[in-house]
Coordinates of C-alpha atoms in Angstrom, one line a residue:
Chain A
M1233 CA 7.6 -15.6 -1.3
I1234 CA 11.4 -15.8 -1.9
A1235 CA 12.2 -15.8 -5.6
R1236 CA 15.4 -16.3 -7.4
I1237 CA 16.8 -14.2 -10.3
R1238 CA 17.2 -16.3 -13.4
K1239 CA 18.2 -13.5 -15.9
N1240 CA 18.5 -9.8 -15.5
E1241 CA 19.6 -8.0 -18.7
E1242 CA 19.7 -4.5 -20.0
L1243 CA 17.4 -4.3 -23.0
T1244 CA 18.2 -0.7 -24.0
S1245 CA 19.9 2.1 -22.0
G1246 CA 18.2 2.1 -18.6
Y1247 CA 15.6 -0.5 -19.4
F1248 CA 15.9 -4.1 -18.1
L1249 CA 14.2 -7.4 -18.4
V1250 CA 14.4 -9.6 -15.3
D1251 CA 13.2 -13.2 -15.1
I1252 CA 12.5 -14.5 -11.6
E1253 CA 11.4 -17.9 -10.5
A1254 CA 9.7 -19.3 -7.4
E1255 CA 7.2 -22.1 -7.0
G1256 CA 3.8 -20.9 -8.1
I1257 CA 5.0 -17.3 -8.7
G1258 CA 2.8 -17.2 -11.9
L1259 CA -0.2 -18.2 -9.9
H1260 CA -2.4 -16.6 -7.2
E1261 CA -1.0 -17.6 -3.8
A1262 CA -2.8 -19.9 -1.5
G1263 CA -5.2 -18.1 0.7
R1264 CA -5.5 -15.2 -1.8
P1265 CA -8.5 -14.6 -4.0
A1266 CA -8.4 -16.9 -7.0
A1267 CA -5.7 -19.0 -5.3
G1268 CA -4.0 -21.3 -7.8
R1269 CA -5.3 -19.5 -10.9
P1270 CA -2.8 -18.0 -13.2
A1271 CA -1.8 -14.3 -12.9
V1272 CA -3.9 -12.1 -15.2
P1273 CA -2.4 -9.5 -17.6
G1274 CA -2.4 -6.1 -15.9
Q1275 CA -1.7 -7.5 -12.5
F1276 CA 1.5 -6.6 -10.7
Y1277 CA 4.0 -7.8 -8.1
M1278 CA 5.7 -6.0 -5.2
L1279 CA 9.4 -6.6 -5.1
K1280 CA 11.6 -6.1 -2.0
V1281 CA 15.1 -5.5 -3.3
G1282 CA 17.8 -6.1 -0.6
Q1283 CA 17.5 -6.6 3.1
S1284 CA 18.2 -3.0 4.0
T1285 CA 15.7 -0.5 5.3
D1286 CA 16.9 1.9 2.6
P1287 CA 15.2 1.7 0.2
L1288 CA 12.4 0.7 2.6
L1289 CA 9.4 0.0 0.5
R1290 CA 8.8 -2.7 -2.2
R1291 CA 8.8 -1.7 -5.8
P1292 CA 5.6 -2.4 -7.8
L1293 CA 6.3 -4.0 -11.2
S1294 CA 3.7 -5.1 -13.7
L1295 CA 3.7 -8.6 -15.0
H1296 CA 5.4 -8.4 -18.4
R1297 CA 5.2 -12.1 -19.3
K1298 CA 4.2 -15.2 -17.5
L1299 CA 6.8 -17.6 -18.6
T1300 CA 5.6 -20.7 -16.7
D1301 CA 3.6 -21.2 -13.5
D1302 CA 6.9 -20.9 -11.7
S1303 CA 8.6 -18.0 -13.5
V1304 CA 7.6 -14.5 -14.6
R1305 CA 9.3 -11.7 -16.5
F1306 CA 9.3 -8.0 -15.7
L1307 CA 10.3 -5.1 -17.9
Y1308 CA 11.5 -2.2 -15.7
R1309 CA 13.1 1.2 -16.1
Q1310 CA 15.9 2.1 -13.8
S1311 CA 14.4 5.3 -12.3
G1312 CA 15.5 5.4 -8.7
R1313 CA 17.5 3.7 -6.1
G1314 CA 15.3 0.6 -5.8
T1315 CA 15.4 -0.2 -9.5
A1316 CA 19.1 0.6 -9.6
L1317 CA 19.7 -2.0 -6.9
L1318 CA 17.4 -4.4 -8.8
S1319 CA 19.5 -3.9 -12.0
R1320 CA 22.6 -5.1 -10.2
L1321 CA 21.1 -8.4 -9.1
I1322 CA 22.6 -11.4 -10.9
P1323 CA 21.3 -14.9 -11.6
G1324 CA 20.9 -16.8 -8.3
D1325 CA 20.3 -13.8 -6.2
E1326 CA 17.2 -13.9 -4.1
L1327 CA 14.5 -11.3 -3.5
D1328 CA 11.2 -11.2 -1.7
V1329 CA 8.1 -11.0 -3.9
L1330 CA 4.4 -10.4 -3.2
G1331 CA 1.8 -11.1 -5.8
P1332 CA 0.2 -11.3 -8.3
L1333 CA -1.8 -8.3 -7.0
G1334 CA -4.5 -6.0 -8.4
N1335 CA -7.3 -6.5 -10.9
G1336 CA -5.9 -6.9 -14.4
F1337 CA -7.2 -5.9 -17.8
P1338 CA -10.9 -6.8 -18.3
I1339 CA -12.0 -8.4 -21.6
P1340 CA -15.8 -8.0 -21.5
T1341 CA -17.9 -10.4 -23.5
G1342 CA -18.3 -9.2 -27.1
I1343 CA -14.8 -7.7 -27.5
K1344 CA -13.5 -8.8 -30.9
H1345 CA -10.6 -6.4 -31.5
A1346 CA -8.1 -5.1 -29.0
L1347 CA -6.1 -1.9 -29.7
I1348 CA -3.0 -2.1 -27.5
V1349 CA -1.4 1.3 -27.0
G1350 CA 1.8 1.7 -25.1
G1351 CA 4.3 4.5 -24.5
G1352 CA 7.8 3.8 -23.2
I1353 CA 7.8 1.6 -20.2
G1354 CA 4.0 1.4 -20.5
V1355 CA 4.6 -1.6 -22.8
A1356 CA 5.3 -3.6 -19.6
P1357 CA 1.8 -4.9 -18.8
L1358 CA 0.6 -4.7 -22.4
M1359 CA 2.9 -7.5 -23.5
A1360 CA 1.2 -9.9 -21.0
L1361 CA -2.1 -8.9 -22.5
A1362 CA -0.8 -9.6 -26.0
D1363 CA 0.5 -13.0 -24.9
Y1364 CA -2.8 -13.8 -23.5
I1365 CA -4.8 -12.8 -26.6
S1366 CA -2.5 -14.5 -29.0
D1367 CA -2.2 -17.7 -26.9
E1368 CA -5.7 -18.1 -25.6
R1369 CA -8.2 -15.9 -27.4
Q1370 CA -8.5 -16.9 -31.0
D1371 CA -11.7 -15.0 -31.0
I1372 CA -10.0 -11.7 -30.6
T1373 CA -7.7 -9.9 -33.0
A1374 CA -5.3 -7.2 -31.9
A1375 CA -3.3 -4.2 -33.2
A1376 CA -0.5 -2.7 -31.3
F1377 CA 0.6 1.0 -31.2
I1378 CA 4.0 1.6 -29.6
G1379 CA 5.5 5.0 -29.0
G1380 CA 8.8 6.2 -27.6
R1381 CA 11.2 9.1 -27.5
S1382 CA 13.5 7.5 -30.1
R1383 CA 13.9 4.1 -31.7
E1384 CA 15.7 2.6 -28.7
Y1385 CA 12.7 3.4 -26.5
V1386 CA 10.1 1.8 -28.7
L1387 CA 10.0 -1.4 -26.6
G1388 CA 8.6 -4.7 -27.6
A1389 CA 7.5 -3.9 -31.2
D1390 CA 9.3 -6.9 -32.6
E1391 CA 7.7 -9.1 -30.0
F1392 CA 4.3 -8.0 -30.9
R1393 CA 5.0 -8.6 -34.6
R1394 CA 6.3 -12.1 -33.8
K1395 CA 2.8 -12.8 -32.4
R1396 CA 1.4 -11.7 -35.7
I1397 CA -0.1 -8.6 -34.2
E1398 CA -0.2 -5.8 -36.6
T1399 CA 2.1 -3.3 -35.0
F1400 CA 2.6 0.5 -35.6
T1401 CA 5.3 2.6 -34.1
A1402 CA 6.0 6.3 -33.6
T1403 CA 9.0 8.2 -32.3
E1404 CA 9.2 11.8 -31.2
D1405 CA 12.5 12.3 -33.0
G1406 CA 11.6 10.3 -36.1
S1407 CA 14.4 7.8 -35.7
L1408 CA 11.8 5.1 -36.3
P1409 CA 8.8 5.9 -38.4
R1410 CA 6.4 7.5 -38.0
K1411 CA 7.7 10.7 -36.6
G1412 CA 5.4 12.2 -34.0
L1413 CA 3.0 10.9 -31.4
I1414 CA 1.6 7.4 -31.4
T1415 CA -1.8 8.8 -30.6
H1416 CA -1.9 10.3 -34.2
V1417 CA -1.2 6.9 -35.6
L1418 CA -4.0 5.4 -33.5
D1419 CA -6.4 8.1 -34.6
D1420 CA -5.6 7.4 -38.3
Y1421 CA -6.1 3.7 -37.8
I1422 CA -9.4 4.1 -36.1
R1423 CA -10.7 6.5 -38.7
E1424 CA -9.5 4.3 -41.5
H1425 CA -11.1 1.1 -40.1
M1426 CA -14.3 2.7 -38.8
R1427 CA -17.2 1.6 -41.1
K1428 CA -20.9 1.2 -40.7
D1429 CA -22.1 -2.3 -41.3
A1430 CA -25.2 -3.1 -43.3
C1431 CA -27.4 -2.5 -40.3
G1432 CA -25.8 0.9 -39.7
R1433 CA -23.9 -0.3 -36.6
S1434 CA -20.4 1.0 -36.3
T1435 CA -17.7 -1.6 -36.7
V1436 CA -15.9 -0.2 -33.7
C1437 CA -18.5 -1.8 -31.4
G1438 CA -16.7 -4.8 -30.1
W1439 CA -13.4 -2.9 -30.0
A1440 CA -11.5 -2.0 -26.9
V1441 CA -8.4 0.1 -26.3
Y1442 CA -5.9 -1.0 -23.7
S1443 CA -3.4 1.7 -22.8
C1444 CA -0.5 2.2 -20.5
G1445 CA 2.2 4.9 -20.6
P1446 CA 2.9 8.6 -19.9
K1447 CA -0.1 10.5 -18.5
A1448 CA -0.3 12.9 -21.5
M1449 CA -0.6 9.9 -23.8
L1450 CA -3.2 8.2 -21.6
I1451 CA -5.3 11.4 -21.5
S1452 CA -5.2 11.8 -25.3
V1453 CA -6.0 8.1 -25.9
A1454 CA -8.9 8.3 -23.4
A1455 CA -10.3 11.4 -25.2
M1456 CA -10.0 9.7 -28.6
A1457 CA -11.6 6.4 -27.4
K1458 CA -14.5 8.4 -26.0
K1459 CA -14.9 10.4 -29.2
Y1460 CA -15.2 7.2 -31.3
G1461 CA -17.3 5.4 -28.7
I1462 CA -14.7 2.7 -27.9
K1463 CA -14.1 1.3 -24.4
N1464 CA -10.7 2.2 -23.0
Y1465 CA -9.1 0.4 -20.2
T1466 CA -5.9 1.9 -18.8
S1467 CA -3.3 0.7 -16.4
M1468 CA -2.4 3.5 -13.9
E1469 CA 0.7 4.1 -11.9
S1470 CA 1.1 5.6 -8.5
N1471 CA 3.5 5.8 -5.5
M1472 CA 2.6 2.8 -3.4
A1473 CA 3.6 1.7 0.1
C1474 CA 1.8 -1.7 0.6
G1475 CA 0.3 -2.7 -2.7
I1476 CA -2.4 -4.7 -0.9
G1477 CA -5.0 -2.0 -0.2
A1478 CA -4.1 -1.0 3.4
C1479 CA -2.1 2.2 3.2
M1480 CA -4.5 4.3 1.1
G1481 CA -1.5 6.0 -0.3
C1482 CA -1.9 5.2 -4.0
V1483 CA -5.3 6.7 -4.7
I1484 CA -6.5 8.5 -7.8
S1485 CA -9.6 10.5 -8.4
V1486 CA -12.4 8.7 -10.3
L1487 CA -16.0 9.4 -11.0
D1488 CA -18.5 7.9 -8.6
G1489 CA -21.5 6.7 -10.6
G1490 CA -23.4 8.9 -12.9
N1491 CA -23.8 12.0 -10.7
G1492 CA -20.5 13.6 -11.4
S1493 CA -19.1 13.4 -7.9
S1494 CA -15.7 11.9 -7.4
V1495 CA -14.1 9.4 -5.1
Y1496 CA -10.6 8.3 -4.4
K1497 CA -9.8 4.7 -5.5
K1498 CA -6.7 2.7 -4.8
V1499 CA -4.5 2.0 -7.8
C1500 CA -3.3 -1.2 -6.0
D1501 CA -6.5 -3.1 -5.4
D1502 CA -9.3 -1.1 -7.1
G1503 CA -6.9 -1.0 -10.1
P1504 CA -4.3 -0.8 -11.5
V1505 CA -6.6 -1.0 -14.5
F1506 CA -9.4 1.5 -14.7
D1507 CA -12.1 2.3 -17.2
A1508 CA -10.5 5.5 -18.6
D1509 CA -13.9 7.1 -18.8
D1510 CA -14.1 7.1 -15.0
I1511 CA -10.7 8.7 -14.4
I1512 CA -10.5 12.3 -13.4
W1513 CA -7.2 13.3 -15.0
Chain B
M354 CA 22.4 -38.6 34.6
V355 CA 22.2 -35.7 32.2
K356 CA 19.2 -33.6 32.8
T357 CA 17.8 -32.0 29.6
L358 CA 16.3 -28.6 30.2
T359 CA 13.2 -28.1 28.2
P360 CA 12.6 -24.4 28.0
I361 CA 9.5 -23.3 29.7
K362 CA 7.2 -21.5 27.2
P363 CA 7.2 -17.9 28.5
S364 CA 3.9 -16.0 29.0
L365 CA 3.5 -13.3 26.5
A366 CA 0.4 -11.7 28.0
V367 CA 0.5 -8.1 29.0
K368 CA -1.9 -5.6 30.6
L369 CA -2.6 -2.2 29.3
G370 CA -4.4 -1.0 32.4
P371 CA -7.8 -2.8 32.2
L372 CA -7.0 -4.3 28.7
T373 CA -5.3 -7.6 28.7
L374 CA -3.5 -8.7 25.5
K375 CA -2.5 -12.3 24.8
N376 CA 0.8 -10.9 23.5
P377 CA 2.3 -7.4 23.3
V378 CA 2.0 -7.0 19.5
I379 CA -0.6 -4.7 18.0
T380 CA -0.9 -3.3 14.5
A381 CA -0.7 0.5 14.3
S382 CA -3.7 2.6 13.2
G383 CA -3.7 3.4 9.5
T384 CA -1.3 0.7 8.5
F385 CA -3.7 -2.3 8.8
G386 CA -6.9 -1.1 7.2
Y387 CA -9.8 -2.8 9.0
G388 CA -8.0 -6.1 9.0
E389 CA -9.5 -7.6 5.9
E390 CA -6.5 -7.0 3.7
Y391 CA -4.1 -8.8 6.0
S392 CA -6.4 -11.7 6.9
K393 CA -5.4 -13.1 3.5
Y394 CA -1.8 -13.4 4.8
F395 CA -2.2 -14.7 8.3
D396 CA -4.7 -15.6 11.1
L397 CA -5.5 -12.3 12.8
S398 CA -6.2 -14.2 16.0
L399 CA -2.4 -14.5 16.4
L400 CA -2.3 -10.7 17.2
G401 CA -2.3 -9.2 20.6
G402 CA -4.5 -6.5 19.2
I403 CA -5.6 -4.7 16.0
T404 CA -5.9 -0.9 15.9
T405 CA -8.3 0.2 13.2
K406 CA -7.8 3.0 10.6
G407 CA -8.9 6.3 12.2
L408 CA -12.6 6.7 12.5
S409 CA -14.6 9.9 12.3
L410 CA -18.3 10.7 12.7
K411 CA -18.8 11.1 9.0
P412 CA -16.9 9.3 6.2
M413 CA -13.8 11.2 5.0
Q414 CA -12.3 11.4 1.5
G415 CA -8.8 12.1 2.6
N416 CA -6.2 14.3 1.0
P417 CA -5.6 14.6 -2.8
P418 CA -2.7 12.5 -4.3
P419 CA 0.2 12.2 -4.3
R420 CA -0.2 11.1 -0.7
L421 CA 3.1 9.4 0.0
C422 CA 6.8 9.3 -0.9
E423 CA 9.7 7.3 0.3
T424 CA 12.5 8.9 2.3
P425 CA 15.7 7.4 3.7
S426 CA 14.7 4.4 5.8
G427 CA 11.2 5.8 6.0
M428 CA 8.2 7.3 4.3
L429 CA 6.2 10.5 4.4
N430 CA 2.4 10.2 4.2
A431 CA -0.5 12.6 4.1
I432 CA -3.4 10.3 3.6
G433 CA -5.7 12.7 5.5
L434 CA -7.6 10.1 7.5
Q435 CA -9.6 8.8 4.6
N436 CA -12.1 6.4 6.3
V437 CA -15.6 4.9 6.0
G438 CA -17.0 6.7 9.1
V439 CA -17.9 5.2 12.4
D440 CA -21.4 4.0 11.4
E441 CA -20.2 2.0 8.4
F442 CA -17.4 0.7 10.4
I443 CA -19.7 -0.7 13.0
E444 CA -22.1 -2.1 10.4
K445 CA -19.7 -3.5 7.8
K446 CA -16.2 -3.8 9.2
L447 CA -16.6 -4.6 12.9
P448 CA -18.5 -7.9 12.4
F449 CA -15.5 -9.2 10.4
L450 CA -13.0 -8.2 13.1
A451 CA -15.2 -9.5 15.9
G452 CA -14.7 -13.0 14.3
F453 CA -11.1 -13.1 15.5
D454 CA -9.8 -13.9 18.9
T455 CA -7.9 -10.6 19.3
K456 CA -8.5 -7.2 20.9
V457 CA -10.0 -4.6 18.6
I458 CA -8.9 -1.1 19.4
A459 CA -10.9 1.5 17.5
N460 CA -8.9 4.6 16.6
I461 CA -10.9 7.8 16.6
F462 CA -10.6 11.4 15.7
G463 CA -12.7 14.5 15.3
N464 CA -12.8 18.1 14.4
T465 CA -14.3 19.1 17.7
V466 CA -14.4 17.7 21.3
E467 CA -18.1 17.0 20.6
E468 CA -17.2 14.9 17.6
Y469 CA -14.7 12.8 19.5
E470 CA -17.4 12.3 22.1
A471 CA -20.1 11.3 19.6
V472 CA -17.8 8.8 17.8
T473 CA -16.9 7.3 21.2
A474 CA -20.5 7.0 22.3
R475 CA -21.3 5.0 19.1
L476 CA -18.4 2.6 19.6
D477 CA -19.2 2.2 23.2
R478 CA -22.5 0.6 22.3
A479 CA -21.0 -1.6 19.5
K480 CA -20.2 -5.2 20.2
G481 CA -16.6 -6.3 19.6
V482 CA -14.7 -3.1 20.4
H483 CA -12.3 -3.6 23.3
A484 CA -10.7 -0.2 23.6
I485 CA -10.7 3.3 22.1
E486 CA -7.5 4.9 20.9
V487 CA -7.8 8.7 20.7
N488 CA -5.9 10.2 17.9
I489 CA -4.9 13.8 18.9
S490 CA -1.8 13.7 16.9
C491 CA -2.4 13.4 13.1
P492 CA -0.2 15.9 11.4
N493 CA -2.2 15.7 8.1
V494 CA -5.5 17.3 8.8
K495 CA -6.3 21.0 9.2
N496 CA -8.5 20.9 12.2
G497 CA -8.5 18.4 15.0
G498 CA -5.7 15.9 15.0
M499 CA -2.5 17.5 16.0
A500 CA -4.2 20.8 16.9
F501 CA -5.5 19.0 20.0
G502 CA -2.4 17.1 20.7
T503 CA 0.0 20.1 20.8
D504 CA -2.2 22.0 23.3
L505 CA -2.1 20.8 26.9
E506 CA -5.6 21.9 27.8
A507 CA -7.1 20.7 24.5
T508 CA -5.4 17.3 25.2
Y509 CA -7.1 17.2 28.6
D510 CA -10.5 18.3 27.3
V511 CA -10.6 15.7 24.5
I512 CA -9.4 12.8 26.6
K513 CA -11.8 13.8 29.4
A514 CA -14.7 13.9 27.0
V515 CA -13.9 10.5 25.6
R516 CA -13.4 9.1 29.1
N517 CA -16.8 10.3 30.1
A518 CA -18.4 8.9 27.0
T519 CA -17.3 5.3 27.5
S520 CA -16.5 2.6 30.0
L521 CA -14.0 1.0 27.5
P522 CA -10.3 1.4 28.1
V523 CA -9.1 4.8 26.7
I524 CA -5.7 5.1 25.0
A525 CA -4.3 8.5 24.1
K526 CA -2.1 8.6 21.0
L527 CA 0.2 11.5 21.5
S528 CA 2.2 13.7 19.1
P529 CA 6.0 13.8 19.0
N530 CA 5.7 17.2 17.4
V531 CA 6.1 19.1 20.7
T532 CA 9.2 20.1 22.7
D533 CA 8.4 17.7 25.5
V534 CA 5.8 14.9 25.4
V535 CA 5.8 14.3 29.2
P536 CA 3.4 17.1 30.1
F537 CA 1.0 15.9 27.5
A538 CA 1.2 12.4 28.8
D539 CA 0.6 13.7 32.2
R540 CA -2.5 15.7 31.1
A541 CA -3.9 12.6 29.4
A542 CA -3.4 10.6 32.6
H543 CA -5.2 13.2 34.6
A544 CA -8.1 13.2 32.1
G545 CA -8.5 9.5 32.8
A546 CA -6.6 7.8 30.0
D547 CA -5.8 4.2 30.7
A548 CA -2.8 3.9 28.4
L549 CA -0.7 5.9 26.0
S550 CA 0.3 5.3 22.4
L551 CA 3.7 6.7 21.6
I552 CA 4.5 8.0 19.0
N553 CA 2.5 9.2 16.0
T554 CA 4.4 10.4 12.9
L555 CA 6.9 13.2 12.9
L556 CA 6.0 16.2 10.7
G557 CA 8.3 16.2 7.6
M558 CA 8.7 17.4 4.1
A559 CA 10.4 16.3 0.9
I560 CA 10.9 18.2 -2.3
D561 CA 11.4 17.1 -5.9
I562 CA 14.4 19.2 -7.1
K563 CA 13.5 18.7 -10.8
S564 CA 9.9 20.0 -10.6
R565 CA 10.7 22.1 -7.5
K566 CA 7.5 20.9 -6.0
P567 CA 6.8 19.1 -2.7
K568 CA 6.7 15.4 -3.2
I569 CA 3.3 15.1 -1.6
A570 CA 0.3 17.2 -2.4
N571 CA -0.3 18.2 1.2
I572 CA 3.2 19.7 1.2
T573 CA 4.0 18.3 4.6
G574 CA 3.4 14.8 5.9
G575 CA 4.0 12.4 8.7
L576 CA 7.3 10.6 8.7
S577 CA 7.4 7.0 9.7
G578 CA 9.6 4.0 9.5
P579 CA 13.0 3.0 10.9
A580 CA 14.2 6.6 10.4
I581 CA 12.1 7.8 13.4
R582 CA 12.8 4.8 15.7
P583 CA 15.5 6.5 18.0
V584 CA 13.1 9.4 18.5
A585 CA 10.3 7.1 19.4
V586 CA 12.4 5.0 21.8
R587 CA 13.6 8.2 23.5
I588 CA 10.1 9.5 24.0
V589 CA 8.8 6.1 25.4
W590 CA 11.7 6.1 27.9
Q591 CA 11.1 9.7 29.0
V592 CA 7.3 9.2 29.4
Y593 CA 7.8 5.8 31.1
R594 CA 10.0 7.3 33.8
A595 CA 7.7 10.3 34.4
V596 CA 4.1 9.1 34.0
G597 CA 2.6 6.0 35.5
L598 CA 0.5 4.8 32.5
P599 CA 1.2 1.7 30.4
I600 CA 2.6 2.6 27.0
I601 CA 2.1 1.1 23.5
G602 CA 5.4 1.9 21.8
M603 CA 5.6 2.4 18.1
G604 CA 7.8 4.2 15.5
G605 CA 9.7 2.2 12.9
I606 CA 9.4 -1.2 14.5
M607 CA 10.4 -3.6 11.8
D608 CA 11.3 -6.8 13.7
A609 CA 11.5 -8.3 17.1
S610 CA 14.7 -6.7 18.2
D611 CA 13.2 -3.3 17.4
A612 CA 10.1 -4.2 19.5
L613 CA 12.3 -5.4 22.4
E614 CA 14.1 -2.1 22.3
F615 CA 10.8 -0.3 23.0
M616 CA 9.8 -2.7 25.7
L617 CA 13.1 -2.3 27.5
A618 CA 12.6 1.5 27.2
G619 CA 9.3 1.1 29.0
A620 CA 6.6 0.0 26.5
T621 CA 4.1 -2.6 27.8
A622 CA 3.0 -3.4 24.2
V623 CA 4.3 -2.5 20.8
A624 CA 2.7 -1.7 17.5
A625 CA 4.0 -2.6 14.0
G626 CA 3.1 0.2 11.5
T627 CA 5.1 0.9 8.4
A628 CA 6.5 -2.6 8.7
N629 CA 3.1 -4.0 7.7
F630 CA 3.5 -2.2 4.3
V631 CA 6.8 -3.9 3.6
N632 CA 6.2 -7.3 5.1
P633 CA 2.5 -8.3 5.8
L634 CA 3.8 -11.0 8.1
A635 CA 5.8 -8.5 10.3
P636 CA 3.6 -8.7 13.3
V637 CA 3.6 -12.5 13.6
E638 CA 7.3 -12.6 13.1
I639 CA 7.7 -10.0 15.8
I640 CA 5.6 -12.1 18.2
A641 CA 7.7 -15.2 17.5
G642 CA 10.9 -13.2 17.9
I643 CA 9.9 -11.8 21.3
E644 CA 9.1 -15.3 22.5
R645 CA 12.4 -16.6 21.3
Y646 CA 14.2 -13.8 23.1
L647 CA 12.4 -14.5 26.3
I648 CA 13.3 -18.3 26.0
E649 CA 16.9 -17.6 25.2
N650 CA 17.3 -15.2 28.2
G651 CA 15.4 -17.5 30.6
I652 CA 12.7 -14.9 31.2
D653 CA 9.3 -16.5 31.9
H654 CA 7.1 -13.4 31.4
A655 CA 7.1 -10.7 28.8
R656 CA 6.1 -8.1 31.4
H657 CA 9.5 -8.7 33.1
I658 CA 11.4 -6.8 30.5
I659 CA 9.3 -3.7 30.5
G660 CA 11.4 -0.7 31.3
Q661 CA 14.5 -2.9 32.1
V662 CA 17.0 -0.7 30.2
Q663 CA 20.1 -0.3 32.4
A664 CA 20.3 3.5 32.0

């Protein structure tokens, strides 16, 4: 569909927020699975920036916030030529958009507490999850853990707090406490809150960790979640050509059932969200 | 009295030897899955034909990631022919495709001549397959693929074996990664191919200068997209002049004008490949654009533009 830029502003050096609008852009398109239903947190869109064949391919961007049925917001990092071109678009400019695509974050029955863990640009899809939990799931509480290189790159922490989500931060250079890695903060939080209830069941049952960010962070979060017996769903990134399951270009290696063998799964339509336990890092 | 001329709707039908297509637009192998993904975007019955993802005797996992990267006006891929295998295709994917009014071209490959033969025999018995496209030109697998397509006698042997294993039309998909494609086209013709697909991807490579590593895990990959179009048009033209077989032209076709360029060079039909990744509606837009061109130029039949370049 053809969408129009409403706002496109630099949030911090190299990181932009773009609002785009088109009729029904926040809903599944007619003829698509779940047609007419709202986009789900964790889903993404494929954006074609410009009419030229260079860059040729669309750019995948996670849904950051569904503003209305007809407008969505993306948080993106200017990392190559496509996103550089995107950053130069101004209100009123048009671009071709496919989506929403992919599976989104699962919230299995019984989940009571969501730990949202983001590093850098990884906050992009997690904000949509936080929006959904705070707007529509009074039965679920959440805590957010946001890490970045330095204070400018700890994205969205204030937004999470505005939603009354308890929010922890970490920076590698200490420009925003706490100095160090966000995974350490997460580890402390879990250990502090882990109790056994009267029946001897761990209080972390009913918790789930939702993660997105640099690979090293995701690996460490996945290992931690496994250690404490908490489910971890993680949103993965990959080079993509089509975004709709045809090109087979975006695969990652995941475990195939219980027998230890591996298969390639497509980040675009088997994901982008995977059970972290299944990912072969 | 003013006479208003209503343009006559031109006929888009073309013939690839024994295979008649309702229009010249096909989807290229490996860019259209087994059709399901794109059926959410348009009615597949609009297509002249659908070429499936390459099929092998046994399922294949494909190459490790990263499998693709973007290049100037193109992309490099080394998917490694990941596919469900011919048996699962026949059982689970073909019935879906058979529900559409379009020609289903099964693309096949193997590690040995015998494998090509065995895959063909199974498809020959399956209902709903209209032609076999023989991939002897994949640059991304160790055995088979391009190893056959860059050797004249191996080209002949594979096509001959497939020819003997089926009564379906046989299309040979040739590699551009040779000095001259014409002798290969000629060998394929002698082995009994009914048509040729030109071209598969060009072998390429891209390096990340920060990590100093190749951008795709397979190190080299197949280059596709508009970047290769002039090479593809040139090869179609050379083969058209030298060999009598109908040609499916492909290589960076993004829109109708690109498709028409191939037809003028000598292609009877065209295939949209990488374009499908960028614009799922590309093939239907190409069909409409070809029709518009014929109307605007007063041409009543698509076949009348084949090879009509004034060179």
